[in-house]
mmCIF file of C-alpha atoms in Angstrom:
data_model
loop_
_atom_site.group_PDB
_atom_site.id
_atom_site.type_symbol
_atom_site.label_atom_id
_atom_site.label_comp_id
_atom_site.label_asym_id
_atom_site.label_seq_id
_atom_site.Cartn_x
_atom_site.Cartn_y
_atom_site.Cartn_z
ATOM 1 C CA MET A 9 137.706 -91.351 114.702
ATOM 2 C CA ARG A 10 137.488 -93.936 112.726
ATOM 3 C CA PRO A 11 134.346 -95.018 110.425
ATOM 4 C CA ALA A 12 132.094 -97.407 111.349
ATOM 5 C CA VAL A 13 132.318 -98.563 107.926
ATOM 6 C CA THR A 14 134.591 -98.542 105.040
ATOM 7 C CA THR A 15 133.098 -99.011 101.631
ATOM 8 C CA LEU A 16 135.263 -100.238 98.461
ATOM 9 C CA ASN A 17 133.961 -100.088 94.822
ATOM 10 C CA PRO A 18 130.488 -99.005 95.623
ATOM 11 C CA GLU A 19 129.962 -98.763 91.458
ATOM 12 C CA GLY A 20 131.377 -102.338 91.309
ATOM 13 C CA ALA A 21 129.356 -104.314 88.231
ATOM 14 C CA SER A 22 129.429 -107.568 89.947
ATOM 15 C CA PRO A 23 126.288 -109.059 91.321
ATOM 16 C CA PHE A 24 127.792 -110.087 94.205
ATOM 17 C CA VAL A 25 127.706 -107.452 97.339
ATOM 18 C CA LEU A 26 130.259 -108.730 99.965
ATOM 19 C CA LEU A 27 130.564 -107.633 103.722
ATOM 20 C CA CYS A 28 132.998 -108.246 106.203
ATOM 21 C CA GLU A 29 131.141 -107.637 109.136
ATOM 22 C CA HIS A 30 134.168 -108.819 111.505
ATOM 23 C CA ALA A 31 137.112 -107.300 109.494
ATOM 24 C CA SER A 32 138.853 -105.282 112.536
ATOM 25 C CA ASN A 33 139.593 -105.863 116.483
ATOM 26 C CA HIS A 34 139.914 -101.832 117.231
ATOM 27 C CA ILE A 35 138.317 -100.550 119.987
ATOM 28 C CA PRO A 36 138.454 -96.983 121.356
ATOM 29 C CA ASP A 37 141.431 -96.042 123.870
ATOM 30 C CA SER A 38 138.364 -94.947 125.938
ATOM 31 C CA TYR A 39 137.048 -98.573 126.436
ATOM 32 C CA ALA A 40 140.423 -99.582 128.020
ATOM 33 C CA GLY A 41 140.169 -102.491 125.899
ATOM 34 C CA LEU A 42 137.109 -103.274 127.433
ATOM 35 C CA GLY A 43 139.526 -104.958 130.371
ATOM 36 C CA LEU A 44 141.367 -107.416 127.871
ATOM 37 C CA GLY A 45 145.088 -107.311 127.326
ATOM 38 C CA PRO A 46 146.542 -107.081 123.747
ATOM 39 C CA ALA A 47 146.880 -110.992 123.554
ATOM 40 C CA ASP A 48 143.139 -111.133 123.744
ATOM 41 C CA LEU A 49 142.373 -108.530 121.750
ATOM 42 C CA ALA A 50 144.400 -110.307 118.869
ATOM 43 C CA ARG A 51 142.653 -113.732 118.993
ATOM 44 C CA HIS A 52 139.426 -114.760 117.116
ATOM 45 C CA ILE A 53 137.113 -113.041 119.773
ATOM 46 C CA ALA A 54 137.916 -109.565 118.933
ATOM 47 C CA TRP A 55 137.845 -110.427 114.912
ATOM 48 C CA ASP A 56 137.576 -112.647 111.838
ATOM 49 C CA ILE A 57 141.665 -113.113 111.010
ATOM 50 C CA GLY A 58 142.364 -112.889 107.754
ATOM 51 C CA ALA A 59 139.053 -112.014 106.505
ATOM 52 C CA ALA A 60 139.123 -108.691 105.645
ATOM 53 C CA ALA A 61 142.288 -109.344 103.259
ATOM 54 C CA LEU A 62 140.513 -112.081 101.649
ATOM 55 C CA ALA A 63 137.539 -110.113 101.453
ATOM 56 C CA ARG A 64 139.360 -107.033 99.626
ATOM 57 C CA LEU A 65 140.746 -109.572 97.137
ATOM 58 C CA LEU A 66 137.330 -111.229 96.343
ATOM 59 C CA SER A 67 135.936 -107.370 95.985
ATOM 60 C CA GLU A 68 139.136 -106.711 93.086
ATOM 61 C CA ARG A 69 138.943 -109.238 91.473
ATOM 62 C CA LEU A 70 134.845 -109.846 91.048
ATOM 63 C CA ASP A 71 133.904 -105.701 90.792
ATOM 64 C CA ALA A 72 132.337 -106.071 93.728
ATOM 65 C CA PRO A 73 131.006 -103.447 96.031
ATOM 66 C CA LEU A 74 132.616 -104.511 99.633
ATOM 67 C CA PHE A 75 131.468 -103.004 103.448
ATOM 68 C CA LEU A 76 134.150 -103.601 105.986
ATOM 69 C CA SER A 77 133.463 -102.983 109.750
ATOM 70 C CA GLY A 78 135.399 -100.456 111.626
ATOM 71 C CA TYR A 79 135.528 -101.785 114.997
ATOM 72 C CA SER A 80 135.676 -104.897 116.708
ATOM 73 C CA ARG A 81 133.164 -107.113 117.498
ATOM 74 C CA LEU A 82 133.535 -107.243 121.219
ATOM 75 C CA LEU A 83 131.976 -103.872 121.253
ATOM 76 C CA ILE A 84 128.837 -105.136 119.036
ATOM 77 C CA ASP A 85 128.424 -107.705 116.470
ATOM 78 C CA CYS A 86 127.958 -106.748 113.018
ATOM 79 C CA ASN A 87 126.053 -109.974 112.558
ATOM 80 C CA ARG A 88 124.133 -110.372 115.352
ATOM 81 C CA PRO A 89 120.381 -108.936 115.986
ATOM 82 C CA LEU A 90 120.358 -106.185 118.376
ATOM 83 C CA GLY A 91 119.720 -107.279 121.725
ATOM 84 C CA ALA A 92 120.535 -110.904 121.451
ATOM 85 C CA PRO A 93 122.841 -112.256 124.161
ATOM 86 C CA THR A 94 125.812 -112.198 121.700
ATOM 87 C CA SER A 95 125.190 -108.538 120.325
ATOM 88 C CA ILE A 96 127.365 -107.118 123.305
ATOM 89 C CA PRO A 97 128.553 -110.579 124.449
ATOM 90 C CA LEU A 98 129.544 -110.947 127.879
ATOM 91 C CA ARG A 99 131.594 -113.973 127.283
ATOM 92 C CA SER A 100 133.478 -115.014 123.912
ATOM 93 C CA GLU A 101 134.392 -118.531 123.497
ATOM 94 C CA ASP A 102 136.305 -119.279 127.177
ATOM 95 C CA THR A 103 136.834 -115.618 128.172
ATOM 96 C CA ASP A 104 134.871 -112.885 130.229
ATOM 97 C CA ILE A 105 134.802 -109.507 128.630
ATOM 98 C CA PRO A 106 134.739 -107.079 131.946
ATOM 99 C CA GLY A 107 133.967 -104.252 129.909
ATOM 100 C CA ASN A 108 130.519 -105.351 129.058
ATOM 101 C CA LEU A 109 129.242 -105.885 132.194
ATOM 102 C CA ASP A 110 125.934 -104.432 133.683
ATOM 103 C CA LEU A 111 125.858 -101.623 130.784
ATOM 104 C CA PRO A 112 123.505 -99.162 130.947
ATOM 105 C CA ALA A 113 120.967 -98.951 128.093
ATOM 106 C CA GLU A 114 122.616 -95.462 127.028
ATOM 107 C CA GLU A 115 125.710 -97.407 126.156
ATOM 108 C CA VAL A 116 123.822 -100.035 124.855
ATOM 109 C CA ALA A 117 122.182 -97.510 122.571
ATOM 110 C CA ALA A 118 125.154 -95.601 122.081
ATOM 111 C CA ARG A 119 127.008 -98.705 120.445
ATOM 112 C CA GLN A 120 123.970 -99.421 118.513
ATOM 113 C CA LYS A 121 124.398 -95.909 116.817
ATOM 114 C CA ARG A 122 128.014 -95.535 116.262
ATOM 115 C CA TYR A 123 129.132 -98.919 115.385
ATOM 116 C CA PHE A 124 126.261 -101.367 113.896
ATOM 117 C CA ARG A 125 123.389 -98.743 112.484
ATOM 118 C CA PRO A 126 125.725 -96.972 109.831
ATOM 119 C CA PHE A 127 127.875 -100.347 108.885
ATOM 120 C CA HIS A 128 124.002 -101.975 107.861
ATOM 121 C CA ASP A 129 122.591 -98.613 106.422
ATOM 122 C CA ALA A 130 125.355 -98.299 104.383
ATOM 123 C CA VAL A 131 124.585 -102.249 102.901
ATOM 124 C CA ALA A 132 120.801 -101.448 102.878
ATOM 125 C CA ALA A 133 121.717 -98.533 101.018
ATOM 126 C CA CYS A 134 123.587 -100.514 98.469
ATOM 127 C CA LEU A 135 121.048 -103.304 97.872
ATOM 128 C CA ASP A 136 117.971 -100.520 97.648
ATOM 129 C CA ALA A 137 119.566 -98.840 94.972
ATOM 130 C CA ARG A 138 119.925 -102.623 93.197
ATOM 131 C CA ARG A 139 116.373 -103.456 93.408
ATOM 132 C CA GLY A 140 114.845 -105.137 90.308
ATOM 133 C CA GLY A 141 118.542 -106.027 89.345
ATOM 134 C CA PRO A 142 120.809 -108.856 90.290
ATOM 135 C CA ALA A 143 121.997 -109.096 93.625
ATOM 136 C CA ILE A 144 123.624 -111.764 95.931
ATOM 137 C CA VAL A 145 124.970 -111.283 99.193
ATOM 138 C CA ILE A 146 128.068 -113.159 100.276
ATOM 139 C CA GLY A 147 129.663 -112.501 104.116
ATOM 140 C CA VAL A 148 133.405 -113.201 104.043
ATOM 141 C CA HIS A 149 134.287 -114.811 107.581
ATOM 142 C CA SER A 150 136.776 -117.044 109.117
ATOM 143 C CA PHE A 151 136.705 -119.739 112.247
ATOM 144 C CA THR A 152 139.412 -120.905 114.413
ATOM 145 C CA PRO A 153 141.002 -124.497 113.735
ATOM 146 C CA VAL A 154 140.211 -125.555 117.539
ATOM 147 C CA TYR A 155 137.020 -124.428 119.343
ATOM 148 C CA GLN A 156 136.810 -125.565 123.125
ATOM 149 C CA GLY A 157 139.485 -128.200 122.632
ATOM 150 C CA VAL A 158 137.673 -129.868 119.712
ATOM 151 C CA ARG A 159 139.783 -129.943 116.306
ATOM 152 C CA ARG A 160 137.565 -128.994 113.347
ATOM 153 C CA PRO A 161 137.881 -130.769 110.388
ATOM 154 C CA TRP A 162 136.784 -128.330 107.991
ATOM 155 C CA HIS A 163 139.320 -126.504 105.400
ATOM 156 C CA ALA A 164 135.950 -123.759 104.766
ATOM 157 C CA GLY A 165 132.282 -124.058 105.097
ATOM 158 C CA LEU A 166 129.516 -122.352 103.544
ATOM 159 C CA LEU A 167 126.495 -121.079 105.773
ATOM 160 C CA TYR A 168 122.835 -120.423 104.191
ATOM 161 C CA ALA A 169 119.060 -120.421 105.188
ATOM 162 C CA GLY A 170 116.906 -119.673 102.403
ATOM 163 C CA ALA A 171 119.212 -119.908 99.602
ATOM 164 C CA ALA A 172 120.040 -123.415 99.584
ATOM 165 C CA ALA A 173 120.774 -123.612 95.764
ATOM 166 C CA LEU A 174 123.351 -121.035 96.329
ATOM 167 C CA GLY A 175 125.284 -122.254 99.199
ATOM 168 C CA ARG A 176 125.137 -125.868 98.010
ATOM 169 C CA GLY A 177 126.580 -124.545 94.347
ATOM 170 C CA LEU A 178 129.660 -123.220 96.276
ATOM 171 C CA ILE A 179 130.194 -125.752 98.435
ATOM 172 C CA GLU A 180 129.988 -128.314 94.966
ATOM 173 C CA ALA A 181 132.616 -125.990 92.891
ATOM 174 C CA LEU A 182 134.860 -125.761 96.451
ATOM 175 C CA ALA A 183 134.519 -129.879 97.112
ATOM 176 C CA ALA A 184 135.554 -130.420 93.195
ATOM 177 C CA ASP A 185 139.168 -129.958 95.098
ATOM 178 C CA ARG A 186 139.527 -133.538 96.795
ATOM 179 C CA ALA A 187 141.807 -132.378 99.220
ATOM 180 C CA LEU A 188 139.234 -130.158 100.685
ATOM 181 C CA VAL A 189 136.765 -130.922 103.483
ATOM 182 C CA ILE A 190 133.867 -128.336 103.066
ATOM 183 C CA GLY A 191 131.443 -128.028 105.638
ATOM 184 C CA ASP A 192 127.622 -127.850 104.806
ATOM 185 C CA ASN A 193 126.272 -125.147 107.351
ATOM 186 C CA GLU A 194 129.300 -125.995 109.471
ATOM 187 C CA PRO A 195 131.106 -124.800 111.337
ATOM 188 C CA TYR A 196 127.996 -122.640 112.289
ATOM 189 C CA ARG A 197 124.245 -122.899 111.235
ATOM 190 C CA ILE A 198 122.361 -119.709 110.418
ATOM 191 C CA GLU A 199 119.466 -119.127 113.006
ATOM 192 C CA PRO A 200 117.505 -115.955 113.233
ATOM 193 C CA GLU A 201 117.805 -115.260 116.895
ATOM 194 C CA HIS A 202 121.559 -115.400 116.661
ATOM 195 C CA ASP A 203 122.449 -113.997 112.633
ATOM 196 C CA TYR A 204 121.843 -110.823 111.126
ATOM 197 C CA THR A 205 123.413 -110.983 107.535
ATOM 198 C CA VAL A 206 121.929 -113.547 105.890
ATOM 199 C CA PRO A 207 118.573 -113.186 107.385
ATOM 200 C CA VAL A 208 118.066 -109.555 106.914
ATOM 201 C CA HIS A 209 119.915 -108.605 104.008
ATOM 202 C CA GLY A 210 119.426 -111.703 102.151
ATOM 203 C CA ASP A 211 116.390 -113.865 102.851
ATOM 204 C CA ALA A 212 114.084 -110.850 104.040
ATOM 205 C CA ARG A 213 114.714 -109.476 100.807
ATOM 206 C CA GLY A 214 114.074 -112.602 98.760
ATOM 207 C CA LEU A 215 117.970 -112.089 97.940
ATOM 208 C CA PRO A 216 120.645 -115.092 97.906
ATOM 209 C CA ALA A 217 122.859 -114.951 100.909
ATOM 210 C CA ALA A 218 125.292 -116.867 102.474
ATOM 211 C CA LEU A 219 128.606 -116.765 104.888
ATOM 212 C CA VAL A 220 131.762 -118.053 103.430
ATOM 213 C CA GLU A 221 133.941 -119.247 106.514
ATOM 214 C CA VAL A 222 137.905 -120.303 106.004
ATOM 215 C CA ARG A 223 139.601 -121.632 108.734
ATOM 216 C CA GLN A 224 141.723 -118.504 109.923
ATOM 217 C CA ASP A 225 145.350 -120.720 109.996
ATOM 218 C CA LEU A 226 144.608 -120.988 106.132
ATOM 219 C CA LEU A 227 144.821 -117.191 106.136
ATOM 220 C CA ALA A 228 147.714 -116.428 107.806
ATOM 221 C CA ASP A 229 149.500 -114.612 105.530
ATOM 222 C CA ASP A 230 149.335 -113.434 102.078
ATOM 223 C CA ALA A 231 150.285 -116.192 100.239
ATOM 224 C CA GLY A 232 147.089 -118.214 102.003
ATOM 225 C CA VAL A 233 144.801 -115.535 101.534
ATOM 226 C CA GLU A 234 145.872 -115.161 97.750
ATOM 227 C CA ALA A 235 145.174 -119.297 97.562
ATOM 228 C CA TRP A 236 141.576 -118.994 99.156
ATOM 229 C CA ALA A 237 140.825 -115.702 97.071
ATOM 230 C CA ALA A 238 142.109 -118.278 93.848
ATOM 231 C CA ARG A 239 139.605 -120.820 94.763
ATOM 232 C CA LEU A 240 136.556 -118.766 95.950
ATOM 233 C CA VAL A 241 136.258 -116.318 92.586
ATOM 234 C CA PRO A 242 135.838 -118.959 89.814
ATOM 235 C CA ALA A 243 133.585 -120.934 92.508
ATOM 236 C CA LEU A 244 131.588 -117.614 93.162
ATOM 237 C CA ARG A 245 131.534 -116.903 88.918
ATOM 238 C CA ALA A 246 130.471 -120.369 88.595
ATOM 239 C CA VAL A 247 127.050 -120.352 90.967
ATOM 240 C CA GLN A 248 126.744 -116.939 89.292
ATOM 241 C CA ALA A 249 126.726 -118.563 85.673
ATOM 242 C CA SER A 250 124.176 -120.950 86.839
ATOM 243 C CA ARG A 251 121.475 -118.553 87.536
#
């Protein structure tokens, strides 16, 4: 059985603590793909395409701890509060998820125990160990170029709540390249009833926290991942130096 969380560079010296909550589209065979075929399980509804590869490069170049989820967010979403309607989604974008319909409470509890809690327990232990020292929480994500028929104009976006200085500092650093369109709390917004990483590991602890969202077609190959790592590393270092 694969682990629910893979931790890379746990003793990294960087103040950044990186999470990739949607790193994998893996679903155990016993779930029969939750009733979906391989094409659907390769889509964004099952994972954040390119995000894990980008997160790994950032971890290596920043010397930062990284936590990668081991299972698809269709089983349970590691960036949603337990019990939220999107925690175990019945529908994602335009696709129904048959294997999530009418789940007994025992199955919901089992998914929480197997796939959600180990991931966040590992992150919490890392942040507990850094208590009193510097820690900046960054989630690494990707988003689709088109959502429900509407083309998105952003190349990347920064999502934040309490840590406005962190979010706006990263936006300013990335937007220095005039060729880029960088979203300010776009294409999504942080909402405590729908988000977990920033509200719980960041704002509730009094730690600066943000999600980095890169458009997934820009992470479709090694060259794209490399290009975005090359942009994000100096941007992250710049906001670190300004704190």
